[in-house]
XYZ file of C-alpha atoms in Angstrom:
741
model
C 227.420 -146.468 27.122
C 230.826 -147.607 26.072
C 233.582 -145.325 24.816
C 233.341 -145.241 21.037
C 234.184 -142.877 18.224
C 231.181 -140.778 17.302
C 230.059 -138.603 14.462
C 227.506 -135.860 14.819
C 224.713 -134.829 12.513
C 226.094 -131.416 11.543
C 223.365 -129.275 10.050
C 220.801 -131.688 11.419
C 221.374 -129.826 14.666
C 218.649 -127.590 13.330
C 216.360 -130.114 15.065
C 213.538 -130.698 12.641
C 210.282 -132.226 13.866
C 210.717 -135.623 15.516
C 209.610 -138.611 13.464
C 208.587 -140.938 16.315
C 208.347 -140.689 20.125
C 210.998 -143.386 20.629
C 213.618 -141.086 19.101
C 212.851 -138.150 21.438
C 214.647 -137.339 24.692
C 213.427 -134.521 26.916
C 216.075 -133.560 29.469
C 215.949 -130.767 32.059
C 219.168 -129.287 33.442
C 218.980 -128.490 37.152
C 221.575 -126.793 39.288
C 222.637 -123.893 41.461
C 223.100 -120.498 39.840
C 226.615 -120.393 38.409
C 226.988 -124.158 38.181
C 227.453 -123.970 34.406
C 224.142 -125.234 32.990
C 223.983 -122.827 30.058
C 227.668 -123.373 29.241
C 227.019 -127.117 29.259
C 224.049 -126.706 26.900
C 226.249 -124.763 24.500
C 228.961 -127.439 24.729
C 226.420 -130.162 23.929
C 225.067 -128.109 21.025
C 228.623 -127.693 19.685
C 229.274 -131.444 19.863
C 225.942 -132.124 18.120
C 226.909 -129.722 15.328
C 224.191 -127.159 16.028
C 226.689 -124.334 16.635
C 230.218 -123.623 15.508
C 233.372 -123.378 17.607
C 232.725 -119.700 18.342
C 229.535 -120.698 20.113
C 227.324 -119.209 17.416
C 224.292 -120.760 15.822
C 224.566 -121.124 12.089
C 222.494 -118.023 11.342
C 223.773 -115.795 14.152
C 223.374 -115.407 17.892
C 224.096 -117.934 20.632
C 221.924 -120.583 22.194
C 221.818 -118.522 25.380
C 220.359 -115.464 23.588
C 216.770 -115.650 24.819
C 215.678 -112.574 26.690
C 216.839 -108.970 26.923
C 216.496 -109.031 30.706
C 218.761 -112.099 30.891
C 221.392 -110.391 28.780
C 221.370 -107.330 31.015
C 221.439 -109.306 34.246
C 223.858 -112.023 33.051
C 221.573 -114.550 34.725
C 218.935 -116.971 33.472
C 215.479 -115.950 34.627
C 213.322 -118.210 32.472
C 213.120 -121.726 31.105
C 214.670 -122.069 27.654
C 214.468 -124.886 25.113
C 217.488 -125.859 22.996
C 216.683 -128.740 20.595
C 219.595 -130.647 18.993
C 219.964 -133.906 17.076
C 222.445 -136.683 17.807
C 222.767 -139.973 15.975
C 219.121 -140.063 14.903
C 217.710 -138.795 18.207
C 216.089 -135.448 18.867
C 217.183 -134.130 22.241
C 215.211 -131.277 23.826
C 217.538 -129.638 26.350
C 215.581 -127.586 28.894
C 217.859 -125.038 30.575
C 216.393 -123.789 33.863
C 217.331 -120.798 36.049
C 219.460 -121.729 39.032
C 218.302 -118.910 41.274
C 215.688 -119.918 43.840
C 213.347 -117.036 42.963
C 212.574 -118.620 39.594
C 211.509 -122.016 40.891
C 208.366 -121.759 38.765
C 210.501 -121.987 35.627
C 212.270 -124.997 37.129
C 208.968 -126.743 37.906
C 207.829 -126.122 34.332
C 211.039 -127.759 33.093
C 210.440 -130.779 35.304
C 206.905 -131.095 33.938
C 208.116 -131.016 30.334
C 211.057 -133.412 30.815
C 211.402 -137.165 31.179
C 214.851 -137.110 32.840
C 217.111 -134.645 34.647
C 220.793 -133.709 34.562
C 221.870 -132.229 37.897
C 224.767 -129.875 37.177
C 227.104 -129.424 40.157
C 230.071 -127.069 40.210
C 233.230 -128.406 41.851
C 234.095 -124.783 42.665
C 231.002 -124.274 44.852
C 230.699 -125.143 48.496
C 228.986 -128.365 49.497
C 226.349 -126.304 51.283
C 225.346 -124.668 48.014
C 224.869 -128.075 46.417
C 222.708 -129.282 49.285
C 220.797 -126.055 49.751
C 219.438 -125.374 46.297
C 219.418 -128.768 44.624
C 218.535 -131.355 47.248
C 214.839 -130.451 47.347
C 214.564 -130.786 43.563
C 216.350 -134.149 43.702
C 213.789 -135.338 46.247
C 210.932 -134.145 44.029
C 212.355 -136.137 41.117
C 212.842 -139.170 43.358
C 209.215 -138.982 44.497
C 207.999 -139.424 40.913
C 210.803 -141.788 39.853
C 212.358 -139.430 37.322
C 215.734 -140.714 36.048
C 218.655 -138.509 37.082
C 222.368 -138.168 36.416
C 224.956 -135.790 37.871
C 227.427 -133.686 35.868
C 230.393 -132.149 37.706
C 231.694 -128.926 36.129
C 234.504 -126.441 36.778
C 237.093 -129.090 37.630
C 239.785 -126.845 36.179
C 239.228 -124.375 39.030
C 241.910 -124.190 41.701
C 241.568 -126.465 44.734
C 238.792 -128.643 43.312
C 238.496 -132.405 43.592
C 236.353 -134.764 41.539
C 236.639 -137.454 44.198
C 235.447 -135.075 46.896
C 232.508 -133.846 44.800
C 231.558 -137.443 44.028
C 231.503 -138.237 47.759
C 229.393 -135.145 48.425
C 226.923 -136.091 45.696
C 226.725 -139.650 47.028
C 225.965 -138.364 50.520
C 223.475 -135.669 49.480
C 221.735 -137.409 46.593
C 222.243 -141.056 47.520
C 221.129 -140.704 51.137
C 221.062 -144.182 52.622
C 222.393 -145.670 49.378
C 225.469 -143.654 48.287
C 226.479 -146.514 45.948
C 223.534 -145.539 43.731
C 225.460 -142.349 42.822
C 228.789 -143.339 41.241
C 231.076 -142.044 38.462
C 231.233 -143.657 35.026
C 234.525 -141.960 34.197
C 237.449 -140.461 36.076
C 238.826 -137.109 34.923
C 242.346 -136.825 33.580
C 243.924 -133.480 34.384
C 247.077 -131.837 33.158
C 249.831 -130.394 35.364
C 248.794 -127.739 37.844
C 249.741 -124.219 36.817
C 251.089 -121.412 39.026
C 247.532 -120.254 39.721
C 246.548 -123.695 41.035
C 244.457 -124.581 37.972
C 244.816 -128.053 36.505
C 243.174 -128.247 33.050
C 240.927 -131.174 32.209
C 242.582 -133.080 29.356
C 240.568 -136.269 29.134
C 238.534 -139.020 30.776
C 239.174 -142.587 31.843
C 236.294 -144.967 31.137
C 235.778 -147.227 34.142
C 234.081 -150.013 32.205
C 236.397 -149.992 29.178
C 239.537 -149.044 31.156
C 240.596 -146.770 28.300
C 241.646 -143.126 28.398
C 239.884 -140.656 26.131
C 242.571 -138.035 25.556
C 241.680 -134.516 24.352
C 245.024 -132.842 25.022
C 245.769 -132.392 21.296
C 242.309 -131.046 20.445
C 241.310 -134.393 18.938
C 239.632 -137.261 20.782
C 242.050 -140.234 21.045
C 241.821 -143.561 22.881
C 244.877 -144.541 24.928
C 245.657 -147.239 27.498
C 245.946 -146.083 31.134
C 249.398 -145.257 32.483
C 250.879 -147.350 35.260
C 250.120 -144.855 38.043
C 246.469 -144.728 36.958
C 245.740 -148.433 37.187
C 245.243 -148.745 40.959
C 242.735 -145.839 41.413
C 241.034 -146.952 38.208
C 240.679 -150.506 39.521
C 239.202 -149.370 42.863
C 236.645 -147.071 41.220
C 235.810 -149.707 38.600
C 235.152 -152.399 41.217
C 232.810 -150.106 43.117
C 230.959 -149.137 39.924
C 230.519 -152.764 38.878
C 229.195 -153.670 42.326
C 226.767 -150.743 42.151
C 225.521 -151.831 38.724
C 225.174 -155.472 39.768
C 223.221 -154.434 42.866
C 220.626 -152.860 40.543
C 220.636 -155.734 38.054
C 217.551 -157.861 37.556
C 219.861 -160.887 37.167
C 220.409 -162.073 40.752
C 223.166 -164.505 39.729
C 225.566 -161.749 38.634
C 226.615 -160.767 42.168
C 227.477 -164.348 43.134
C 229.392 -164.774 39.892
C 231.306 -161.535 40.439
C 232.113 -162.204 44.108
C 233.337 -165.642 43.090
C 236.013 -163.997 40.932
C 234.291 -164.404 37.581
C 234.442 -161.783 34.836
C 231.273 -160.097 33.653
C 230.957 -159.100 30.040
C 231.151 -155.319 29.525
C 228.099 -155.441 27.268
C 226.046 -157.021 30.054
C 227.175 -154.323 32.491
C 226.284 -151.559 30.048
C 222.819 -153.016 29.437
C 222.155 -153.349 33.183
C 223.462 -149.814 33.710
C 221.155 -148.383 31.050
C 218.122 -150.154 32.521
C 218.941 -148.968 36.060
C 219.376 -145.366 34.870
C 216.128 -145.455 32.889
C 214.071 -146.644 35.851
C 215.645 -144.052 38.163
C 217.423 -146.401 40.579
C 221.036 -145.642 39.577
C 222.476 -142.181 39.011
C 225.772 -141.954 37.133
C 228.197 -139.121 37.795
C 229.975 -137.625 34.790
C 232.116 -134.583 34.167
C 232.209 -132.163 31.281
C 234.121 -129.091 30.162
C 233.707 -126.666 27.236
C 235.766 -127.187 24.122
C 239.358 -125.967 24.290
C 240.635 -123.432 21.773
C 240.577 -125.070 18.361
C 238.792 -128.239 19.520
C 235.692 -129.470 17.734
C 233.906 -130.694 20.848
C 233.925 -130.339 24.607
C 235.384 -132.898 26.983
C 232.769 -135.388 28.197
C 230.001 -134.094 25.940
C 229.992 -137.189 23.706
C 229.614 -139.363 26.804
C 226.772 -137.167 28.042
C 224.926 -137.334 24.739
C 225.366 -141.098 24.745
C 223.975 -141.306 28.288
C 220.974 -139.187 27.264
C 220.158 -141.237 24.163
C 220.869 -144.706 25.555
C 220.280 -144.404 29.304
C 217.457 -141.871 29.645
C 213.910 -143.003 28.780
C 211.857 -141.941 25.795
C 208.429 -140.303 26.262
C 206.902 -143.738 25.642
C 208.220 -144.857 29.031
C 206.766 -141.982 31.019
C 203.520 -142.231 32.978
C 201.390 -139.341 31.748
C 199.599 -136.939 34.119
C 195.979 -137.677 35.006
C 193.285 -136.100 32.831
C 189.642 -135.225 33.358
C 186.905 -133.540 31.410
C 186.567 -129.800 32.112
C 183.787 -130.591 34.608
C 186.065 -132.940 36.565
C 184.983 -136.375 35.319
C 188.035 -138.683 35.191
C 189.243 -140.022 31.870
C 191.847 -142.710 31.052
C 195.379 -141.353 30.725
C 196.202 -140.908 27.031
C 198.884 -142.991 25.354
C 201.975 -141.367 23.875
C 200.753 -142.004 20.342
C 201.106 -139.498 17.464
C 197.915 -140.931 15.985
C 195.903 -140.612 19.201
C 193.646 -137.775 20.368
C 195.444 -134.499 21.011
C 196.472 -133.819 24.613
C 199.131 -131.139 25.097
C 200.077 -128.651 27.783
C 201.427 -125.106 27.864
C 204.485 -125.365 30.115
C 205.511 -121.723 29.850
C 204.292 -118.492 28.290
C 206.348 -115.544 27.142
C 205.903 -112.385 25.101
C 208.002 -111.765 22.021
C 208.215 -108.162 20.742
C 207.744 -109.340 17.144
C 205.631 -112.517 17.394
C 203.508 -111.623 20.423
C 202.573 -114.245 22.993
C 204.566 -117.460 22.535
C 203.641 -120.724 24.273
C 206.097 -123.561 24.897
C 204.007 -126.723 24.511
C 204.676 -130.354 25.447
C 202.554 -132.747 23.382
C 201.643 -135.838 25.406
C 199.327 -137.474 22.858
C 198.376 -136.886 19.234
C 200.021 -134.482 16.799
C 199.875 -130.676 16.785
C 200.016 -128.871 13.434
C 199.896 -125.221 12.376
C 196.401 -123.877 11.770
C 194.794 -126.783 13.680
C 191.665 -125.962 15.724
C 192.221 -126.853 19.387
C 190.362 -126.457 22.649
C 192.154 -124.473 25.369
C 191.117 -125.285 28.917
C 192.606 -123.847 32.108
C 192.340 -124.222 35.860
C 190.937 -121.488 38.051
C 193.635 -120.477 40.521
C 192.703 -119.215 43.964
C 194.515 -118.609 47.199
C 194.113 -116.826 50.546
C 194.069 -113.104 49.909
C 194.517 -113.578 46.165
C 192.161 -112.880 43.327
C 190.803 -115.920 41.532
C 191.877 -116.582 37.965
C 188.701 -118.029 36.499
C 188.679 -121.307 34.642
C 188.453 -120.759 30.922
C 187.372 -122.827 27.934
C 187.732 -121.682 24.360
C 188.278 -123.038 20.863
C 191.211 -121.380 19.114
C 193.274 -121.964 15.997
C 196.959 -122.784 16.347
C 199.387 -120.278 14.840
C 202.886 -121.095 13.647
C 204.947 -123.914 15.181
C 208.678 -123.455 15.538
C 211.770 -124.729 17.314
C 213.639 -121.959 19.166
C 217.399 -121.669 18.982
C 218.655 -118.543 20.670
C 216.886 -115.670 18.964
C 216.131 -117.777 15.912
C 212.772 -119.417 15.200
C 212.914 -122.453 12.945
C 209.506 -123.404 11.481
C 208.056 -126.858 12.142
C 205.318 -128.589 10.183
C 204.177 -130.655 13.184
C 204.908 -131.627 16.763
C 204.220 -135.274 17.636
C 203.466 -136.946 20.962
C 206.497 -136.724 23.237
C 208.007 -133.675 21.535
C 208.174 -129.979 22.426
C 207.585 -126.919 20.279
C 206.825 -123.231 20.552
C 203.427 -122.029 19.332
C 202.482 -118.484 18.420
C 199.057 -116.862 18.570
C 197.436 -119.449 20.816
C 194.642 -117.134 21.877
C 194.618 -116.349 25.579
C 196.361 -119.595 26.574
C 198.207 -119.366 29.892
C 200.901 -121.426 31.534
C 199.383 -124.706 32.722
C 196.539 -124.751 30.177
C 195.607 -127.954 28.340
C 195.226 -128.193 24.566
C 192.925 -130.946 23.270
C 190.583 -131.851 20.436
C 187.569 -129.498 20.287
C 185.272 -132.520 19.982
C 186.468 -134.034 23.268
C 187.932 -131.354 25.583
C 190.238 -132.590 28.344
C 192.041 -131.025 31.289
C 195.357 -132.258 32.709
C 195.949 -132.161 36.437
C 198.064 -129.110 37.363
C 201.603 -129.463 38.588
C 202.531 -128.281 42.069
C 203.675 -124.693 42.405
C 205.004 -123.025 45.555
C 203.006 -120.155 47.009
C 204.672 -116.743 46.511
C 205.353 -115.211 49.909
C 207.054 -111.857 49.232
C 204.590 -108.972 48.740
C 205.337 -106.176 46.262
C 202.872 -103.280 46.438
C 202.794 -101.214 43.238
C 201.035 -98.179 41.843
C 201.027 -96.479 38.473
C 203.729 -93.850 38.096
C 201.477 -91.417 36.258
C 198.051 -90.972 34.717
C 199.179 -92.475 31.417
C 200.220 -95.668 33.206
C 196.986 -96.205 35.131
C 195.050 -97.539 32.146
C 197.845 -99.938 31.123
C 198.675 -101.183 34.627
C 195.855 -103.702 35.071
C 196.422 -105.226 31.622
C 200.187 -105.483 32.187
C 199.739 -107.119 35.588
C 197.207 -109.587 34.193
C 199.634 -110.625 31.467
C 202.456 -111.057 33.974
C 200.335 -113.362 36.126
C 199.151 -115.331 33.093
C 202.766 -116.006 32.109
C 204.052 -116.878 35.582
C 202.015 -119.201 37.854
C 204.337 -118.421 40.798
C 203.107 -114.836 40.799
C 199.805 -113.819 42.380
C 197.887 -110.586 41.979
C 195.930 -109.198 44.909
C 193.623 -106.195 45.000
C 193.502 -105.738 48.768
C 190.120 -104.359 49.786
C 191.329 -103.333 53.253
C 194.509 -101.465 52.363
C 193.408 -100.501 48.806
C 196.774 -101.619 47.491
C 197.612 -103.558 44.349
C 199.993 -106.292 45.484
C 202.103 -108.676 43.407
C 203.128 -111.683 45.487
C 206.553 -112.886 44.309
C 209.065 -115.603 45.187
C 211.850 -113.224 46.193
C 213.581 -109.928 45.497
C 215.035 -110.959 42.134
C 211.607 -112.228 41.043
C 210.060 -108.890 42.033
C 212.763 -106.899 40.226
C 212.267 -108.893 37.028
C 208.489 -108.367 37.270
C 208.944 -104.588 37.473
C 211.435 -104.657 34.613
C 209.063 -106.675 32.432
C 206.232 -104.243 33.138
C 208.453 -101.405 31.928
C 210.205 -103.052 28.969
C 207.503 -105.395 27.609
C 204.284 -103.603 28.404
C 205.392 -99.964 28.623
C 204.029 -99.486 32.144
C 205.982 -97.323 34.566
C 205.196 -98.354 38.151
C 206.409 -97.356 41.580
C 206.981 -99.842 44.386
C 205.433 -98.625 47.645
C 205.631 -100.011 51.195
C 203.326 -102.967 51.678
C 200.697 -102.566 54.383
C 199.145 -105.419 56.306
C 195.370 -105.229 56.922
C 194.998 -103.982 60.495
C 191.784 -103.750 62.519
C 190.479 -101.570 65.365
C 188.429 -102.423 68.441
C 187.228 -100.762 71.639
C 189.285 -101.388 74.758
C 186.359 -100.807 77.156
C 182.623 -100.172 77.357
C 181.501 -96.672 76.439
C 178.504 -94.705 75.143
C 178.006 -92.222 72.341
C 175.337 -89.826 71.112
C 174.798 -88.885 67.506
C 172.797 -85.737 66.762
C 172.168 -84.755 63.162
C 169.924 -81.693 62.967
C 169.856 -79.300 60.000
C 167.240 -76.757 59.037
C 167.250 -75.272 55.549
C 164.787 -74.506 52.803
C 162.231 -77.283 52.382
C 162.469 -80.419 54.518
C 165.147 -80.358 57.221
C 167.121 -83.265 58.639
C 166.526 -84.519 62.144
C 167.843 -87.644 63.854
C 169.235 -88.354 67.290
C 170.407 -91.723 68.581
C 172.211 -92.944 71.662
C 174.319 -96.097 71.593
C 176.407 -98.222 73.902
C 179.571 -99.958 72.600
C 181.260 -102.851 74.382
C 184.171 -105.073 73.329
C 183.592 -108.710 72.371
C 185.920 -111.745 72.163
C 188.334 -111.848 69.208
C 186.810 -113.083 65.973
C 183.249 -112.084 66.854
C 182.965 -109.291 64.328
C 180.366 -106.547 64.845
C 177.004 -107.136 66.480
C 174.121 -104.644 66.448
C 171.379 -104.855 69.080
C 168.141 -102.845 69.232
C 166.938 -102.043 72.782
C 164.846 -98.990 72.032
C 161.602 -98.800 73.986
C 158.686 -96.435 73.633
C 159.218 -95.703 69.950
C 161.777 -92.942 70.465
C 163.392 -94.224 67.281
C 160.661 -95.340 64.883
C 160.904 -98.970 63.781
C 161.547 -98.059 60.151
C 164.691 -96.088 61.117
C 166.407 -98.705 63.305
C 167.938 -100.405 60.233
C 169.112 -96.946 59.131
C 171.030 -96.481 62.384
C 172.554 -99.939 61.961
C 173.591 -99.140 58.395
C 175.232 -95.911 59.508
C 177.072 -97.707 62.310
C 178.322 -100.484 60.023
C 179.402 -98.018 57.323
C 181.410 -96.026 59.849
C 182.868 -99.224 61.343
C 184.098 -100.287 57.905
C 185.866 -96.921 57.543
C 187.332 -97.106 61.039
C 187.045 -94.769 63.999
C 190.665 -93.914 64.813
C 193.352 -94.882 62.272
C 191.179 -95.757 59.291
C 191.074 -99.520 59.848
C 187.845 -101.554 60.043
C 186.265 -101.788 63.491
C 185.635 -105.356 64.696
C 184.779 -107.408 67.801
C 182.299 -104.971 69.351
C 178.603 -104.980 70.206
C 176.751 -101.768 69.405
C 173.455 -101.400 71.263
C 170.899 -98.771 70.236
C 169.429 -97.457 73.517
C 167.399 -94.349 72.728
C 166.898 -91.490 70.303
C 164.623 -88.789 68.971
C 162.832 -88.238 65.707
C 160.733 -85.629 63.918
C 157.505 -86.409 62.148
C 158.544 -84.449 59.032
C 162.337 -84.001 59.021
C 163.477 -87.487 60.066
C 164.645 -89.745 57.232
C 166.702 -92.817 56.430
C 169.719 -90.677 55.483
C 169.464 -88.599 58.651
C 169.490 -91.657 60.941
C 172.372 -93.203 58.998
C 174.379 -90.043 59.636
C 173.365 -89.996 63.306
C 174.441 -93.628 63.755
C 177.868 -92.880 62.286
C 178.254 -89.776 64.478
C 177.322 -91.750 67.587
C 179.978 -94.389 66.894
C 182.646 -91.704 66.342
C 181.671 -89.951 69.593
C 181.862 -93.248 71.499
C 185.342 -93.855 70.079
C 186.504 -90.436 71.211
C 185.746 -91.322 74.849
C 187.770 -94.558 75.094
C 191.038 -96.153 74.019
C 190.970 -97.769 70.595
C 193.149 -100.849 70.253
C 194.937 -101.639 67.028
C 194.679 -105.308 66.000
C 197.264 -106.944 63.770
C 196.949 -110.169 61.756
C 198.826 -113.181 63.090
C 199.903 -116.012 60.802
C 200.370 -119.710 61.450
C 203.845 -120.374 60.082
C 205.381 -123.777 59.314
C 209.144 -123.740 58.709
C 211.067 -126.763 57.417
C 214.805 -126.457 58.021
C 217.894 -128.660 58.409
C 218.606 -129.508 62.036
C 221.756 -127.363 61.975
C 219.704 -124.167 61.660
C 217.048 -124.783 64.329
C 218.737 -122.582 66.935
C 219.251 -119.677 64.544
C 215.662 -119.849 63.294
C 214.230 -120.012 66.821
C 216.256 -116.964 67.854
C 215.144 -115.081 64.753
C 211.475 -115.900 65.434
C 211.793 -114.548 68.965
C 213.060 -111.278 67.507
C 209.938 -111.132 65.342
C 207.585 -111.497 68.340
C 206.911 -115.051 67.212
C 205.600 -117.795 69.514
C 206.857 -121.298 68.783
C 203.985 -123.731 69.324
C 205.768 -126.964 68.460
C 208.573 -128.750 66.652
C 208.788 -132.185 65.116
C 211.402 -134.211 63.312
C 211.115 -134.531 59.540
C 212.841 -136.758 57.018
C 216.380 -136.005 55.908
C 217.719 -134.662 59.225
C 215.313 -131.746 59.164
C 212.964 -130.138 61.678
C 209.496 -128.699 61.188
C 208.953 -125.626 63.360
C 205.391 -124.416 63.913
C 204.965 -120.866 65.160
C 202.546 -117.950 65.352
C 204.060 -114.720 64.064
C 202.542 -111.264 63.476
C 202.290 -110.731 59.722
C 203.846 -107.298 59.979
C 207.052 -109.054 61.093
C 207.304 -111.533 58.207
C 206.798 -109.375 55.150
C 210.356 -110.166 54.016
C 210.661 -113.581 55.636
C 210.945 -115.277 52.231
C 214.228 -113.406 51.742
C 215.442 -113.498 55.341
C 214.901 -117.238 55.844
C 216.806 -118.007 52.648
C 219.733 -115.948 53.919
C 219.554 -117.396 57.424
C 219.618 -121.027 56.254
C 221.804 -120.630 53.138
C 218.879 -121.443 50.882
C 217.892 -124.667 52.652
C 214.828 -123.433 54.584
C 211.241 -123.408 53.351
C 208.080 -122.094 54.958
C 204.398 -121.577 54.405
C 201.912 -119.369 56.168
C 198.182 -119.105 56.741
C 196.069 -116.442 58.419
C 195.207 -117.351 62.011
C 193.491 -114.334 63.610
C 193.838 -110.694 64.560
C 195.110 -109.832 68.017
C 196.019 -106.679 69.925
C 199.213 -104.953 68.880
C 201.576 -103.761 71.636
C 200.749 -100.076 72.418
C 204.212 -98.697 71.609
C 204.294 -100.476 68.265
C 200.731 -99.366 67.529
C 201.760 -95.736 68.017
C 204.703 -96.158 65.652
C 202.454 -97.758 63.026
C 199.922 -94.916 63.314
C 202.678 -92.319 62.970
C 204.183 -94.109 59.998
C 200.828 -94.335 58.235
C 200.108 -90.664 58.896
C 203.453 -89.735 57.332
C 202.769 -91.982 54.322
C 199.316 -90.452 53.855
C 200.654 -86.897 54.063
C 203.389 -87.630 51.452
C 200.913 -89.199 49.041
């Protein structure tokens, strides 16, 4: 990765199909919202010759033109692929959203990539770097994914490359900050009145040469006298870091003994260390200045990607099984092998229809090929299952996206990425394989959505389209769950956060033509009896023909939490004929399911049938069902009915600095902390029990409370009695909601 003069491929930036896996590089860009990922992608595309100096692709549009919602919001909300070519390599740049709500798009990018560029803005606070990016860095480290860091926005007032490098070493390097070191030092022009110092070039630490861009052309110059000392210090530290990762154990002794090490040897050791994920170079980049043909640092980045990052041949492929779960050997990254590919994201195009972004792991995908589509059934507490599906379909057109443009491809080989149209009902996460030997790849981890969004159709015309629109949303986005709650009768979309929910509503309106209203989310409450009581149900009607006659007397007593509803028959003497006892029980259970006070299911009671009366002609199954329901309602009228609320087991992982604030917040939510324990990375795991009615917006509130660094999960624990004053407020609120609707 030396500093050399480069030429780009010009029109080859159209990124035709890759010829061989060794010439492919799949790189995901990760970083906080506003860190400059999309701007960096455009700068790399300009240097590679895919766009002109105005930032336009050759046939119109920009590389960031992907989605109407993104253009309106001025924020990336989905994963986008920008393929470019550089010196014989095809580079698939995967631009991910930086906002935490769209972590599903980020995870899809990680699945499709073989290396990651972490983009860090020098203008952002250190807390922002740690809060939104550290967890992703740890995920990459866990699977050994190679990583590099790119510092942007150095021309912003009061920024420091040295300070950002130290921060990155501390946050990303952990116990080994010397594994995160710069390859170049920025050269900045004089500071202007506004405090901005423009980036004018770079100093290569290994070559000790300045790459000057101040004239708009890239020139090599020797370092000035005042630059030699800081250059020497940074160079020594870089060389020591590279040698520490070298497989040649004699290099360190040679270097410490005062011997020189050939620059070529250092570069080779650096490239190997980067490729295996043990050394993480820090670079800087800036967009092209007015009139310049390329951005500052973009050539060095492209060289790092092509020479330091691994090809798909070096990646361990995900495990595969047959659709019935039988394990199979992992496929090789071979264009001539059996087809194994994966849908990493799904989107809807107003002109093409459903479009699938596909990573081919083995074999070659061609237009009009028959393929087998196999998907995982997705289930979760309180969520509807998405059934597993198997189907043979025929591939539609293959193309490489570039902004709004779609450039046709004649094939997509192992290791490469492409967009596919008309892939049947394929969903994100589905596996494509040969119809003669169907396979299924293990799914990648997705966080559970924890923010509920209850929706209903705006009008009659929207009711028919609502279910289809929601199903398509969930098929496209694995971080979204659809729930048809049987207790509250609400349709609930579980989302990652407020922005995620807003985009979901906007997509329903703009893509699928469904107008929906967001309504307050209700948690599934329960009712129970506070004390023992009795009730009598009398259903007597005389009219033409057979009448209706049934009388029953019951006793109701509370039971321990979690017991449910028990029915006991203690009738003696045949006052209620044997054939009608099940009828009374059915009436009682039907009424219990509807509730006896506030319309919530009745639980944790024992109902005992004590006595009753019947008529030889007018008694019937229906009559005793009605009498049983009346008896339960009469018993409820003579005692206090307790409202039970669901309580969740909550596990919260937070940095140690926020433990006090989180504990205080939990207390305000009627939470009970049941334990804490230390976790890796100076973090604490807090375990608590919290009423679910208090944590409906906890996904948003915890993010705000911990500056994006906190994570939590929840699981249903039990129902328990709600405080009387709160129960009254809930009843009043529900009555008002019912009257308005």
